[in-house]
Every structure is written in C-alpha cells, then in structure tokens.
Amino acid sequence: MVACKRQLIIFGGFHESARDYIYYNDVYAFNLDSFTWSKLAPSGIGPAPRSGCQMATTPEGSIIIYGGYSKQRIKKDVDKGTLHTDMFLLKTEGAGKEEDKWAWSRLNPSGVKPTPRSGFSIAIGPNNRSLLFGGVHDEEEEESIEGDFFNDIYFYDIGKNRWFPGQLKGPKSDKRKRRRGRQAEAEGAGDEEMEKQPPQGPVEIVKEVVAEDGTVMTIKQVISGPAEEKERSESEEEEEDGALGQQVEPCPRSNAMLAVKHGVLYVYGGMFEVGDHQFTLSDLYSIDLHKMEEWKVLVEMDPKAQEWLEESESDEEEDDMEGAEGGEEEEETSEEESEDEGGEEQHPSVQPDEEHADYLSRTEQYWIKLARSNMGPDAKEKKVVKVAHAMAKTFYEDSV
C-alpha cells in the first residue's frame, strides 16, 4: 500500500483457505477526503496476480510495482511457486469528474538488477531513487525448502530507469590518517639518511656464483628506487587496511522494516531461518545513503535472547508431552533441568584484541557443528558453512 495524491492505493495479495488459494492483481483506492473505497480499472496490460510485491511512488505521482510471489497447482497436492522479477508503472492519464483514469505500462530497466527473491523491502531514498534491501530466495526440493537470505542494497534510479547495486566505500578518513601517520614516521626516520645519500633510481647488482662443479652462474638483481618502493608500500597499506577493517553490517534477513529520514536509511528487525527454526530479529542499523561508507549499529541483537527463544519452543513441546503422561512435579523438574543445561552451554568467547578473521579460523569447526545440529543431517554442506559463518560473525560483533 502507498499514499498517492490524497489516496491510499492497494494492489494484489492472496487469500488461502483450507482447500484452495487465490492470488489477485486488482487495484483499490481509498479516498482520504471522502473516506470511501473504490475499485480502479486501469487500461493496458498489468502485472500477473501475485502477493508480496513492493510499491513505491514517484515525484510525478505515479506508482512503481516490483517483484512478488505466486504459485499455481500443477496436480493434486503439488504446487509450483514463481518469483516475479518484472516491474510495472501505474500512472494517471487525467482527472475526471468522479475519479482519475489510470493506465498500466511495463518497465524494462537497465543496469544490474537484483537477483530473484521474495521478502525484500523497499523505501524511497534521496536523489529520485528508490532502494531495495534484503530478501530470501527459496530453493524448493522434493521434501524441503532451503532459503538463501540477503543483506544487500540495490538502488533504482527512477529518472534513468536503471538498477545498480549499492557498494560500501568504507570510512576513508581513518585510512588517510593511518597512511599519513606512516608516511610521517617514515619521513622523520629517514631524514638523516636522505641528507647523506643523494636520490637514487633503480640499481642493478650483478653477482657471480661458482657451483661445486666449477660452473660460473651470473645472477642479476634489480633494486627498486624510492618511488617504486613508495608505490608498493601504498598498495600494501591498502591491503592491510582492508584486512584490518572488518565492516559491520546487518545479517542477511527477509521482511525487514525500512525508513529513510534526511538521507539516512534505518533497517529494523526481520527474520531468518536456520534449518527448521525461524529467528525474529530486533536489531536496528542505519547507513548514510549520501556517503555509503559504513553501517552503524543503533540497537544490537542479543544472541542469548535468540537462544532462549529457540529453547523455549522446544521446552513447550517437552512440557506438552509430559503433561499428557501426567505428573506436574516431573514437569517442573524437567523444566528446571532443561534451563540449567541451556545455561551451561556457552559459545567460544572472543579473546582480547582478536580480529574477526582470527576468531572465525579458531572457532569455525564449533560453529559448523552447531549449524549442522540445527539444520539437520540432510542440509547441504555449502549452506551449513554459510550459516555457521553468519552465526559466528553475529556473535563476534555482539561480543566486541
């Protein structure tokens, strides 16, 4: 739903009952002056029926509709899902006495488009752009569904009809300060030597080495001058800065809530899955869309709270089984024991001044084992490793 010209516009959706389901592609408008609903009948060819699509308004008062999901029945008890990646524009053709006339048109944007996904979120950003964040792509197998979650940003330039991915530039000021400090130290330490020695270019050193059998080999070695050494040192410093600067970012998720204020994007909550378990997030991040340098953590996620939520679900199942057998005293005892056992389990702690890469290398097998236990023996190894790394990263960021 979006607000457009004193109206609230609703498109699509679905209704599911115990026996059947149906997807919609109709458009309704709620007039904010008369407080009445009306069904719109746009001309042209519009989107196919779907749910889960996202809508955004343009400065001219048009509406952009992107993506969505639908499924259709192939045969009895077998459905096929479809991730929609098309984009449409709903715009007014003119104002009549009673209601506006609307028309559909299909958009074919250029650039780098988002990968197919559902559960993404959209917001209106600065510079006549809308943005897309997160989502999930479900891989449907015969008896299971595995989802790949995203935490990337894509921008859509409304004026140019073009997609492009959002790239984090990183905090440049810190890098420049470190580089200037290193240059100052190097210049201060080498001032005396530079006064004594004139500037030198590349120097070629020729050495003769005599082998045991009497063979004479000539070895040439070229020593680079100060300019080349400076270029090499700068490239090495950039690599070091990239390795040391671990970027903070929201973990992959779907159905996050977005808001943009004064050019700053705020991302709150969402959900992700590990095996058969769903986790609801309550963290809050922000990023300056003008600079695109780094994410800032406004409210951190408590990993212990997430573990407790997962354990409480299993505890309730155990309690129901014990309650069916009868015995309130045994029920209370089992709850206390399960709480004690849950409290004893602790993740590997982060050592003082330990970098994320070092922590992951030291504890990787623990997180892989934990991810495997949650996802089950049938989960793909690549997916297990990906989830394990995400869990380790989240715990590391919450610990430092």
CSV table of C-alpha atoms in Angstrom, one decimal, residues 40-387:
chain,number,residue,atom,x,y,z
A,40,LEU,CA,-9.8,1.1,-10.2
A,41,ALA,CA,-9.9,-0.2,-13.7
A,42,PRO,CA,-6.5,0.8,-15.3
A,43,SER,CA,-6.1,0.4,-19.0
A,44,GLY,CA,-3.3,-1.6,-20.6
A,45,ILE,CA,-1.7,-4.9,-19.5
A,46,GLY,CA,-0.9,-5.0,-15.8
A,47,PRO,CA,1.1,-7.4,-13.6
A,48,ALA,CA,0.0,-11.1,-13.2
A,49,PRO,CA,-1.7,-12.0,-10.0
A,50,ARG,CA,0.7,-12.0,-7.1
A,51,SER,CA,1.4,-11.2,-3.4
A,52,GLY,CA,4.5,-10.0,-1.7
A,53,CYS,CA,5.3,-7.3,-4.2
A,54,GLN,CA,6.5,-3.9,-3.2
A,55,MET,CA,5.2,-0.5,-4.2
A,56,ALA,CA,6.8,3.0,-4.4
A,57,THR,CA,5.7,6.4,-5.6
A,58,THR,CA,7.5,8.7,-8.0
A,59,PRO,CA,7.7,12.5,-7.6
A,60,GLU,CA,5.2,12.8,-10.5
A,61,GLY,CA,2.6,10.8,-8.6
A,62,SER,CA,2.9,7.5,-10.4
A,63,ILE,CA,3.3,4.1,-8.7
A,64,ILE,CA,6.0,1.6,-9.3
A,65,ILE,CA,5.3,-2.1,-8.6
A,66,TYR,CA,8.2,-4.6,-8.4
A,67,GLY,CA,8.5,-8.3,-7.8
A,68,GLY,CA,6.2,-10.6,-5.9
A,69,TYR,CA,5.4,-14.2,-5.5
A,70,SER,CA,2.6,-16.6,-6.7
A,71,LYS,CA,2.1,-20.3,-7.1
A,72,GLN,CA,-0.2,-22.5,-9.2
A,73,ARG,CA,-1.4,-26.0,-8.8
A,74,ILE,CA,0.3,-28.5,-11.1
A,75,LYS,CA,-1.5,-31.5,-9.9
A,76,LYS,CA,-3.2,-32.7,-6.8
A,77,ASP,CA,-1.2,-31.7,-3.7
A,78,VAL,CA,1.6,-30.4,-6.0
A,79,ASP,CA,2.2,-26.6,-6.3
A,80,LYS,CA,4.8,-24.6,-8.3
A,81,GLY,CA,6.0,-21.3,-6.9
A,82,THR,CA,7.1,-18.4,-9.1
A,83,LEU,CA,9.3,-15.4,-8.1
A,84,HIS,CA,8.3,-12.4,-10.1
A,85,THR,CA,11.1,-10.0,-11.2
A,86,ASP,CA,9.1,-7.8,-13.5
A,87,MET,CA,8.3,-4.1,-12.9
A,88,PHE,CA,5.3,-2.0,-13.8
A,89,LEU,CA,4.3,1.6,-13.7
A,90,LEU,CA,0.8,2.7,-12.7
A,91,LYS,CA,0.1,6.3,-13.7
A,92,THR,CA,-2.8,8.7,-14.1
A,93,GLU,CA,-4.0,9.7,-17.6
A,94,GLY,CA,-6.1,12.6,-16.4
A,95,ALA,CA,-8.6,13.7,-13.8
A,96,GLY,CA,-12.3,13.2,-14.5
A,97,LYS,CA,-15.2,14.5,-12.5
A,98,GLU,CA,-15.6,11.4,-10.4
A,99,GLU,CA,-12.3,9.6,-10.4
A,100,ASP,CA,-8.9,9.6,-12.1
A,101,LYS,CA,-8.1,7.4,-15.1
A,102,TRP,CA,-5.2,5.1,-14.6
A,103,ALA,CA,-3.0,3.1,-17.0
A,104,TRP,CA,-0.5,0.3,-16.8
A,105,SER,CA,2.8,0.2,-18.6
A,106,ARG,CA,5.6,-2.3,-18.3
A,107,LEU,CA,9.1,-1.0,-17.3
A,108,ASN,CA,12.3,-2.6,-18.6
A,109,PRO,CA,15.1,-1.1,-16.5
A,110,SER,CA,18.7,-1.4,-17.5
A,111,GLY,CA,21.8,-1.9,-15.3
A,112,VAL,CA,22.5,-4.6,-12.7
A,113,LYS,CA,19.1,-5.9,-11.5
A,114,PRO,CA,18.5,-7.6,-8.1
A,115,THR,CA,18.7,-11.3,-8.1
A,116,PRO,CA,15.3,-13.1,-7.8
A,117,ARG,CA,14.0,-13.0,-4.3
A,118,SER,CA,11.0,-12.6,-2.1
A,119,GLY,CA,10.6,-10.9,1.3
A,120,PHE,CA,12.6,-7.9,0.3
A,121,SER,CA,11.8,-4.4,1.5
A,122,ILE,CA,11.7,-1.1,-0.5
A,123,ALA,CA,11.9,2.6,0.6
A,124,ILE,CA,12.2,5.9,-1.2
A,125,GLY,CA,15.7,7.4,-0.9
A,126,PRO,CA,17.3,10.7,-1.9
A,127,ASN,CA,18.2,11.9,-5.5
A,128,ASN,CA,15.0,10.5,-7.0
A,129,ARG,CA,15.9,6.9,-6.2
A,130,SER,CA,14.1,4.0,-4.5
A,131,LEU,CA,16.1,1.3,-2.8
A,132,LEU,CA,15.7,-2.5,-2.2
A,133,PHE,CA,17.1,-4.3,0.8
A,134,GLY,CA,17.4,-7.9,1.8
A,135,GLY,CA,15.1,-10.8,1.0
A,136,VAL,CA,15.3,-14.5,0.5
A,137,HIS,CA,15.5,-17.0,-2.4
A,138,ASP,CA,13.9,-20.3,-1.5
A,139,GLU,CA,15.3,-23.4,-3.2
A,140,GLU,CA,12.4,-25.9,-3.3
A,141,GLU,CA,13.3,-29.6,-3.2
A,142,GLU,CA,11.0,-32.6,-3.1
A,143,GLU,CA,10.6,-32.7,0.7
A,144,SER,CA,12.2,-29.5,1.9
A,145,ILE,CA,12.8,-25.8,1.2
A,146,GLU,CA,16.2,-24.1,1.9
A,147,GLY,CA,16.4,-20.3,1.7
A,148,ASP,CA,19.4,-18.1,0.8
A,149,PHE,CA,19.0,-14.8,2.7
A,150,PHE,CA,20.4,-11.5,1.5
A,151,ASN,CA,21.6,-8.2,3.2
A,152,ASP,CA,22.5,-6.3,0.1
A,153,ILE,CA,21.2,-3.0,-1.2
A,154,TYR,CA,20.1,-2.2,-4.8
A,155,PHE,CA,19.2,1.3,-6.0
A,156,TYR,CA,16.7,2.1,-8.7
A,157,ASP,CA,17.1,5.4,-10.4
A,158,ILE,CA,13.6,6.5,-11.3
A,159,GLY,CA,14.6,9.1,-13.8
A,160,LYS,CA,17.1,6.9,-15.7
A,161,ASN,CA,15.1,3.7,-15.3
A,162,ARG,CA,18.2,1.9,-14.1
A,163,TRP,CA,19.2,-0.6,-11.4
A,164,PHE,CA,22.6,-0.6,-9.7
A,165,PRO,CA,24.0,-2.3,-6.6
A,166,GLY,CA,24.9,-0.2,-3.5
A,167,GLN,CA,28.6,-0.5,-2.7
A,168,LEU,CA,30.1,0.3,0.7
A,169,LYS,CA,33.0,2.7,0.3
A,170,GLY,CA,34.4,2.3,3.8
A,171,PRO,CA,35.5,5.1,6.2
A,172,LYS,CA,38.1,6.9,4.2
A,173,SER,CA,39.2,9.4,6.9
A,174,ASP,CA,40.6,6.6,9.1
A,175,LYS,CA,42.6,5.2,6.2
A,176,ARG,CA,44.0,8.6,5.3
A,177,LYS,CA,45.0,9.3,8.9
A,178,ARG,CA,46.8,6.0,9.2
A,179,ARG,CA,48.6,6.4,5.9
A,180,ARG,CA,49.6,10.0,6.8
A,181,GLY,CA,50.9,8.8,10.1
A,182,ARG,CA,53.0,6.1,8.5
A,183,GLN,CA,54.4,8.5,5.9
A,184,ALA,CA,55.3,11.0,8.6
A,185,GLU,CA,57.1,8.3,10.7
A,186,ALA,CA,59.0,7.1,7.6
A,187,GLU,CA,60.0,10.6,6.5
A,188,GLY,CA,61.1,11.5,10.1
A,189,ALA,CA,63.2,8.4,10.4
A,190,GLY,CA,64.8,8.7,7.0
A,191,ASP,CA,65.6,12.5,7.0
A,192,GLU,CA,69.2,12.0,8.2
A,193,GLU,CA,69.9,9.2,5.7
A,194,MET,CA,68.3,11.2,2.9
A,195,GLU,CA,70.6,14.2,3.7
A,196,LYS,CA,73.7,12.0,3.4
A,197,GLN,CA,72.6,10.0,0.3
A,198,PRO,CA,71.5,11.5,-3.0
A,199,PRO,CA,68.3,10.3,-4.6
A,200,GLN,CA,68.8,7.0,-6.4
A,201,GLY,CA,66.9,5.3,-9.1
A,202,PRO,CA,66.7,1.5,-9.8
A,203,VAL,CA,70.1,-0.2,-9.1
A,204,GLU,CA,71.2,-3.3,-10.9
A,205,ILE,CA,73.5,-5.6,-8.9
A,206,VAL,CA,75.4,-8.4,-10.7
A,207,LYS,CA,76.8,-11.4,-8.8
A,208,GLU,CA,78.8,-14.4,-9.9
A,209,VAL,CA,78.2,-17.7,-8.1
A,210,VAL,CA,80.6,-20.6,-8.6
A,211,ALA,CA,79.0,-24.0,-8.2
A,212,GLU,CA,80.7,-27.2,-6.9
A,213,ASP,CA,81.5,-28.5,-10.4
A,214,GLY,CA,83.2,-25.2,-11.4
A,215,THR,CA,80.2,-23.7,-13.3
A,216,VAL,CA,80.0,-20.0,-13.0
A,217,MET,CA,76.5,-18.5,-12.9
A,218,THR,CA,75.7,-14.8,-13.2
A,219,ILE,CA,72.8,-13.5,-11.1
A,220,LYS,CA,71.3,-10.1,-11.8
A,221,GLN,CA,69.2,-8.3,-9.1
A,222,VAL,CA,67.3,-5.0,-9.7
A,223,ILE,CA,66.7,-3.0,-6.5
A,224,SER,CA,63.8,-0.5,-7.0
A,225,GLY,CA,64.2,3.2,-6.2
A,226,PRO,CA,62.3,5.2,-3.6
A,227,ALA,CA,59.4,6.0,-6.0
A,228,GLU,CA,58.7,2.3,-6.7
A,229,GLU,CA,59.1,1.4,-3.0
A,230,LYS,CA,56.5,4.1,-2.2
A,231,GLU,CA,54.0,2.8,-4.7
A,232,ARG,CA,54.5,-0.7,-3.4
A,233,SER,CA,54.1,0.4,0.3
A,234,GLU,CA,50.9,2.2,-0.5
A,235,SER,CA,49.4,-0.8,-2.2
A,236,GLU,CA,50.4,-3.0,0.8
A,237,GLU,CA,48.9,-0.5,3.2
A,238,GLU,CA,45.6,-0.5,1.3
A,239,GLU,CA,45.6,-4.3,1.6
A,240,GLU,CA,46.4,-4.1,5.3
A,241,ASP,CA,43.6,-1.5,5.8
A,242,GLY,CA,41.2,-3.7,4.0
A,243,ALA,CA,42.1,-6.8,6.1
A,244,LEU,CA,42.1,-4.9,9.4
A,245,GLY,CA,38.8,-3.0,8.8
A,246,GLN,CA,36.1,-5.6,9.4
A,247,GLN,CA,32.9,-4.0,8.1
A,248,VAL,CA,29.8,-4.1,10.4
A,249,GLU,CA,26.6,-4.8,8.5
A,250,PRO,CA,23.2,-6.3,9.2
A,251,CYS,CA,23.0,-10.1,8.9
A,252,PRO,CA,21.0,-11.5,6.0
A,253,ARG,CA,17.3,-11.3,6.5
A,254,SER,CA,13.9,-11.0,5.0
A,255,ASN,CA,10.8,-8.8,5.8
A,256,ALA,CA,12.9,-6.1,7.4
A,257,MET,CA,11.3,-2.7,8.1
A,258,LEU,CA,12.8,0.3,6.3
A,259,ALA,CA,12.6,4.1,6.8
A,260,VAL,CA,14.6,6.9,5.3
A,261,LYS,CA,15.0,10.3,7.1
A,262,HIS,CA,17.3,13.1,5.9
A,263,GLY,CA,19.1,10.7,3.6
A,264,VAL,CA,19.7,8.1,6.3
A,265,LEU,CA,18.4,4.6,5.9
A,266,TYR,CA,17.1,2.8,9.0
A,267,VAL,CA,16.7,-1.0,9.0
A,268,TYR,CA,14.9,-2.7,11.8
A,269,GLY,CA,14.2,-6.4,12.5
A,270,GLY,CA,13.2,-9.0,10.1
A,271,MET,CA,13.6,-12.8,10.2
A,272,PHE,CA,16.0,-15.5,9.0
A,273,GLU,CA,15.9,-19.3,9.2
A,274,VAL,CA,18.4,-21.9,10.3
A,275,GLY,CA,17.1,-25.3,9.3
A,276,ASP,CA,13.6,-25.7,10.7
A,277,HIS,CA,14.0,-22.9,13.2
A,278,GLN,CA,12.9,-19.3,12.5
A,279,PHE,CA,14.5,-16.4,14.3
A,280,THR,CA,12.9,-13.0,14.7
A,281,LEU,CA,15.3,-10.1,14.8
A,282,SER,CA,15.1,-6.9,16.8
A,283,ASP,CA,18.3,-5.1,16.0
A,284,LEU,CA,18.4,-1.6,14.4
A,285,TYR,CA,21.0,-0.4,11.8
A,286,SER,CA,21.5,2.8,9.9
A,287,ILE,CA,23.6,4.0,7.0
A,288,ASP,CA,24.0,7.4,5.3
A,289,LEU,CA,22.8,7.0,1.7
A,290,HIS,CA,24.7,10.0,0.5
A,291,LYS,CA,28.1,8.7,1.7
A,292,MET,CA,27.5,4.9,1.7
A,293,GLU,CA,30.6,4.5,3.9
A,294,GLU,CA,29.6,2.1,6.7
A,295,TRP,CA,26.7,0.7,8.7
A,296,LYS,CA,26.1,1.9,12.2
A,297,VAL,CA,24.6,-0.4,14.9
A,298,LEU,CA,22.0,1.6,16.9
A,299,VAL,CA,20.5,-1.4,18.8
A,300,GLU,CA,22.3,-4.7,18.9
A,301,MET,CA,20.7,-8.1,18.8
A,302,ASP,CA,21.2,-10.2,22.0
A,303,PRO,CA,22.3,-13.7,20.9
A,304,LYS,CA,21.3,-15.1,24.3
A,305,ALA,CA,17.7,-13.9,23.8
A,306,GLN,CA,17.7,-15.7,20.4
A,307,GLU,CA,18.9,-18.9,22.0
A,308,TRP,CA,16.3,-18.6,24.8
A,309,LEU,CA,13.5,-18.2,22.3
A,310,GLU,CA,14.6,-21.3,20.4
A,311,GLU,CA,15.0,-23.3,23.7
A,312,SER,CA,11.6,-22.2,25.0
A,313,GLU,CA,9.9,-23.6,21.9
A,314,SER,CA,11.4,-27.0,22.5
A,315,ASP,CA,10.7,-26.8,26.2
A,316,GLU,CA,7.0,-26.2,25.4
A,317,GLU,CA,6.9,-29.3,23.3
A,318,GLU,CA,8.5,-31.4,26.0
A,319,ASP,CA,6.1,-29.9,28.6
A,320,ASP,CA,3.1,-30.9,26.4
A,321,MET,CA,4.3,-34.5,26.1
A,322,GLU,CA,5.0,-34.7,29.9
A,323,GLY,CA,1.6,-33.1,30.6
A,324,ALA,CA,-0.1,-35.8,28.5
A,325,GLU,CA,1.5,-38.5,30.6
A,326,GLY,CA,0.5,-36.8,33.8
A,327,GLY,CA,2.7,-35.6,36.6
A,328,GLU,CA,3.1,-31.9,37.5
A,329,GLU,CA,6.1,-32.4,39.7
A,330,GLU,CA,8.1,-34.2,36.9
A,331,GLU,CA,7.1,-31.4,34.6
A,332,GLU,CA,8.6,-28.7,36.9
A,333,THR,CA,11.7,-30.8,37.4
A,334,SER,CA,12.3,-31.3,33.7
A,335,GLU,CA,11.9,-27.5,33.0
A,336,GLU,CA,14.5,-26.7,35.7
A,337,GLU,CA,16.9,-29.2,34.3
A,338,SER,CA,16.5,-28.0,30.7
A,339,GLU,CA,17.1,-24.4,31.8
A,340,ASP,CA,20.2,-25.5,33.7
A,341,GLU,CA,21.5,-27.4,30.7
A,342,GLY,CA,20.8,-24.5,28.4
A,343,GLY,CA,22.6,-22.1,30.7
A,344,GLU,CA,25.7,-24.3,30.8
A,345,GLU,CA,26.2,-24.2,27.0
A,346,GLN,CA,28.4,-21.2,26.0
A,347,HIS,CA,29.9,-20.2,22.7
A,348,PRO,CA,33.6,-19.8,22.4
A,349,SER,CA,34.5,-16.4,23.8
A,350,VAL,CA,36.3,-13.6,21.8
A,351,GLN,CA,39.8,-13.1,23.1
A,352,PRO,CA,41.1,-9.5,23.7
A,353,ASP,CA,42.0,-7.6,20.5
A,354,GLU,CA,41.2,-10.7,18.4
A,355,GLU,CA,40.2,-9.9,14.8
A,356,HIS,CA,37.1,-11.4,13.3
A,357,ALA,CA,39.2,-13.5,10.8
A,358,ASP,CA,41.3,-15.0,13.6
A,359,TYR,CA,38.2,-15.7,15.7
A,360,LEU,CA,36.5,-17.5,12.8
A,361,SER,CA,39.6,-19.5,12.0
A,362,ARG,CA,39.9,-20.6,15.6
A,363,THR,CA,36.2,-21.5,16.2
A,364,GLU,CA,35.0,-22.4,12.7
A,365,GLN,CA,34.5,-26.1,13.4
A,366,TYR,CA,32.4,-25.3,16.5
A,367,TRP,CA,30.0,-23.1,14.6
A,368,ILE,CA,29.8,-25.6,11.7
A,369,LYS,CA,28.9,-28.3,14.2
A,370,LEU,CA,26.3,-26.0,15.8
A,371,ALA,CA,24.8,-25.1,12.5
A,372,ARG,CA,24.7,-28.8,11.4
A,373,SER,CA,22.9,-29.8,14.6
A,374,ASN,CA,20.3,-27.1,14.0
A,375,MET,CA,19.8,-27.7,10.3
A,376,GLY,CA,19.8,-31.5,10.3
A,377,PRO,CA,21.9,-34.1,8.5
A,378,ASP,CA,20.2,-33.6,5.2
A,379,ALA,CA,21.3,-29.9,4.8
A,380,LYS,CA,23.9,-29.1,2.1
A,381,GLU,CA,27.5,-28.6,3.3
A,382,LYS,CA,27.8,-25.3,1.5
A,383,LYS,CA,24.6,-24.0,3.2
A,384,VAL,CA,25.8,-25.2,6.6
A,385,VAL,CA,29.1,-23.4,6.3
A,386,LYS,CA,27.4,-20.2,5.2
A,387,VAL,CA,25.0,-20.3,8.1
